[in-house]
PDB file of C-alpha atoms in Angstrom:
ATOM      1  CA  MET A   1      -1.462  -8.642 -22.004  1.00  0.00           C
ATOM      2  CA  ALA A   2       2.133  -7.861 -22.016  1.00  0.00           C
ATOM      3  CA  LYS A   3       5.119  -9.512 -20.251  1.00  0.00           C
ATOM      4  CA  ILE A   4       7.378  -7.014 -18.317  1.00  0.00           C
ATOM      5  CA  THR A   5      10.453  -7.714 -16.858  1.00  0.00           C
ATOM      6  CA  TYR A   6      11.291  -5.582 -13.479  1.00  0.00           C
ATOM      7  CA  ILE A   7      14.964  -6.059 -12.495  1.00  0.00           C
ATOM      8  CA  GLU A   8      15.698  -5.206  -9.258  1.00  0.00           C
ATOM      9  CA  HIS A   9      18.910  -3.130  -8.262  1.00  0.00           C
ATOM     10  CA  ASP A  10      20.647  -6.410  -7.165  1.00  0.00           C
ATOM     11  CA  GLY A  11      19.789  -8.136 -10.548  1.00  0.00           C
ATOM     12  CA  THR A  12      16.623 -10.352  -9.553  1.00  0.00           C
ATOM     13  CA  GLU A  13      14.223 -10.538 -12.455  1.00  0.00           C
ATOM     14  CA  HIS A  14      10.597 -10.735 -12.088  1.00  0.00           C
ATOM     15  CA  ALA A  15       8.896 -11.483 -15.429  1.00  0.00           C
ATOM     16  CA  VAL A  16       5.089 -10.879 -14.952  1.00  0.00           C
ATOM     17  CA  ASP A  17       2.149 -10.509 -17.416  1.00  0.00           C
ATOM     18  CA  VAL A  18       0.560  -7.005 -17.153  1.00  0.00           C
ATOM     19  CA  LYS A  19      -3.068  -6.351 -18.327  1.00  0.00           C
ATOM     20  CA  THR A  20      -3.397  -3.965 -21.394  1.00  0.00           C
ATOM     21  CA  GLY A  21      -4.255  -0.527 -20.004  1.00  0.00           C
ATOM     22  CA  LEU A  22      -2.744  -0.797 -16.694  1.00  0.00           C
ATOM     23  CA  SER A  23       0.465   1.100 -16.015  1.00  0.00           C
ATOM     24  CA  VAL A  24       3.704  -0.548 -15.613  1.00  0.00           C
ATOM     25  CA  MET A  25       3.517   0.706 -12.032  1.00  0.00           C
ATOM     26  CA  GLU A  26       0.110  -0.819 -11.539  1.00  0.00           C
ATOM     27  CA  GLY A  27       1.607  -4.190 -12.971  1.00  0.00           C
ATOM     28  CA  ALA A  28       4.461  -4.131 -10.226  1.00  0.00           C
ATOM     29  CA  ILE A  29       2.276  -3.385  -7.353  1.00  0.00           C
ATOM     30  CA  ARG A  30      -0.408  -5.964  -8.472  1.00  0.00           C
ATOM     31  CA  ASN A  31       2.261  -8.673  -8.517  1.00  0.00           C
ATOM     32  CA  ASN A  32       3.998  -7.699  -5.639  1.00  0.00           C
ATOM     33  CA  VAL A  33       7.322  -6.721  -7.320  1.00  0.00           C
ATOM     34  CA  PRO A  34       9.431  -5.061  -4.803  1.00  0.00           C
ATOM     35  CA  GLY A  35      11.279  -1.763  -5.326  1.00  0.00           C
ATOM     36  CA  ILE A  36       8.247   0.352  -6.607  1.00  0.00           C
ATOM     37  CA  ASP A  37       6.630   2.340  -3.576  1.00  0.00           C
ATOM     38  CA  ALA A  38       3.966   4.315  -5.681  1.00  0.00           C
ATOM     39  CA  ASP A  39       3.351   6.219  -2.682  1.00  0.00           C
ATOM     40  CA  CYS A  40       0.913   8.406  -4.698  1.00  0.00           C
ATOM     41  CA  GLY A  41      -0.903   5.924  -6.098  1.00  0.00           C
ATOM     42  CA  GLY A  42       0.144   6.502  -9.620  1.00  0.00           C
ATOM     43  CA  ALA A  43      -1.034  10.401 -10.096  1.00  0.00           C
ATOM     44  CA  CYS A  44       2.315  11.362 -10.909  1.00  0.00           C
ATOM     45  CA  ALA A  45       2.630  13.315  -7.968  1.00  0.00           C
ATOM     46  CA  CYS A  46       5.805  11.550  -6.372  1.00  0.00           C
ATOM     47  CA  ALA A  47       8.816  10.124  -7.812  1.00  0.00           C
ATOM     48  CA  THR A  48       8.680   6.787  -5.746  1.00  0.00           C
ATOM     49  CA  CYS A  49       7.898   4.415  -8.926  1.00  0.00           C
ATOM     50  CA  HIS A  50      10.984   5.530 -10.757  1.00  0.00           C
ATOM     51  CA  VAL A  51      12.408   2.974 -13.173  1.00  0.00           C
ATOM     52  CA  TYR A  52      15.231   2.914 -16.011  1.00  0.00           C
ATOM     53  CA  VAL A  53      13.735   1.812 -19.409  1.00  0.00           C
ATOM     54  CA  ASP A  54      15.792  -0.549 -21.450  1.00  0.00           C
ATOM     55  CA  PRO A  55      17.337   1.599 -24.014  1.00  0.00           C
ATOM     56  CA  ASP A  56      15.759  -0.770 -26.732  1.00  0.00           C
ATOM     57  CA  TRP A  57      12.387   0.098 -25.352  1.00  0.00           C
ATOM     58  CA  GLN A  58      12.804   4.038 -24.889  1.00  0.00           C
ATOM     59  CA  ALA A  59      10.962   4.621 -28.341  1.00  0.00           C
ATOM     60  CA  GLU A  60       8.146   2.405 -27.639  1.00  0.00           C
ATOM     61  CA  THR A  61       7.518   3.962 -24.025  1.00  0.00           C
ATOM     62  CA  GLY A  62       7.467   7.363 -25.600  1.00  0.00           C
ATOM     63  CA  ARG A  63       8.856  10.517 -24.189  1.00  0.00           C
ATOM     64  CA  PRO A  64       8.034  11.894 -20.815  1.00  0.00           C
ATOM     65  CA  SER A  65       5.323  14.744 -20.327  1.00  0.00           C
ATOM     66  CA  ALA A  66       6.312  17.912 -18.857  1.00  0.00           C
ATOM     67  CA  MET A  67       4.899  17.065 -15.458  1.00  0.00           C
ATOM     68  CA  GLU A  68       6.491  13.654 -15.276  1.00  0.00           C
ATOM     69  CA  GLU A  69      10.178  15.467 -15.941  1.00  0.00           C
ATOM     70  CA  SER A  70       9.305  17.957 -13.243  1.00  0.00           C
ATOM     71  CA  MET A  71       8.514  14.946 -10.985  1.00  0.00           C
ATOM     72  CA  LEU A  72      11.647  13.356 -11.813  1.00  0.00           C
ATOM     73  CA  ASP A  73      13.624  16.016 -10.282  1.00  0.00           C
ATOM     74  CA  PHE A  74      12.635  14.570  -7.003  1.00  0.00           C
ATOM     75  CA  ALA A  75      13.989  11.088  -7.790  1.00  0.00           C
ATOM     76  CA  GLU A  76      17.383   9.999  -7.166  1.00  0.00           C
ATOM     77  CA  ALA A  77      20.013   8.749  -9.764  1.00  0.00           C
ATOM     78  CA  VAL A  78      18.156  10.123 -13.020  1.00  0.00           C
ATOM     79  CA  GLU A  79      19.535   8.990 -16.044  1.00  0.00           C
ATOM     80  CA  PRO A  80      18.412   9.756 -19.557  1.00  0.00           C
ATOM     81  CA  ASN A  81      16.253   6.663 -19.629  1.00  0.00           C
ATOM     82  CA  SER A  82      14.459   7.544 -16.347  1.00  0.00           C
ATOM     83  CA  ARG A  83      10.656   7.427 -16.262  1.00  0.00           C
ATOM     84  CA  LEU A  84       8.001   7.275 -13.618  1.00  0.00           C
ATOM     85  CA  SER A  85       6.352   3.710 -14.465  1.00  0.00           C
ATOM     86  CA  CYS A  86       3.060   5.290 -13.590  1.00  0.00           C
ATOM     87  CA  GLN A  87       3.212   7.102 -16.718  1.00  0.00           C
ATOM     88  CA  ILE A  88       3.836   4.162 -18.965  1.00  0.00           C
ATOM     89  CA  ARG A  89       0.520   2.592 -20.157  1.00  0.00           C
ATOM     90  CA  VAL A  90       0.903  -1.138 -20.906  1.00  0.00           C
ATOM     91  CA  SER A  91      -0.133  -2.083 -24.520  1.00  0.00           C
ATOM     92  CA  ASP A  92       0.274  -5.179 -26.530  1.00  0.00           C
ATOM     93  CA  ASP A  93       3.324  -3.273 -28.146  1.00  0.00           C
ATOM     94  CA  LEU A  94       5.008  -3.540 -24.956  1.00  0.00           C
ATOM     95  CA  ASP A  95       5.402  -7.146 -24.828  1.00  0.00           C
ATOM     96  CA  GLY A  96       8.847  -7.918 -23.663  1.00  0.00           C
ATOM     97  CA  LEU A  97       9.470  -4.496 -21.895  1.00  0.00           C
ATOM     98  CA  ILE A  98      12.544  -4.471 -19.621  1.00  0.00           C
ATOM     99  CA  VAL A  99      12.797  -2.061 -16.856  1.00  0.00           C
ATOM    100  CA  ARG A 100      15.425  -1.794 -14.066  1.00  0.00           C
ATOM    101  CA  LEU A 101      14.691  -0.542 -10.456  1.00  0.00           C
ATOM    102  CA  PRO A 102      16.906   2.149  -9.014  1.00  0.00           C
ATOM    103  CA  GLU A 103      18.721   1.321  -5.727  1.00  0.00           C
ATOM    104  CA  ASN A 104      16.175   2.995  -3.541  1.00  0.00           C
ATOM    105  CA  GLN A 105      13.064   5.278  -4.119  1.00  0.00           C
ATOM    106  CA  HIS A 106      13.349   7.951  -1.591  1.00  0.00           C
TER     107      HIS A 106
END
């Protein structure tokens, strides 16, 4: 289990426990965190679970795959720390992870 903090665009924070093995996106959906739409259900086939990984956590969450990078082309306001939250698997090593949500997902 890892505690992940999701920060909405307006600064509202949601610190939730997410079960190991789930994705960061699934953790948001299961805990009713607003701002992650997850239209494709986590299949890396849309960009509606776009998040900004806190710079201190970028190394721990890894680099996006080529498929993820191509899907990020459909996201708005992509930054170097942008990731699709469906592609980040939760492990105990991610306890304390902070992700920020974009203003919108479309």
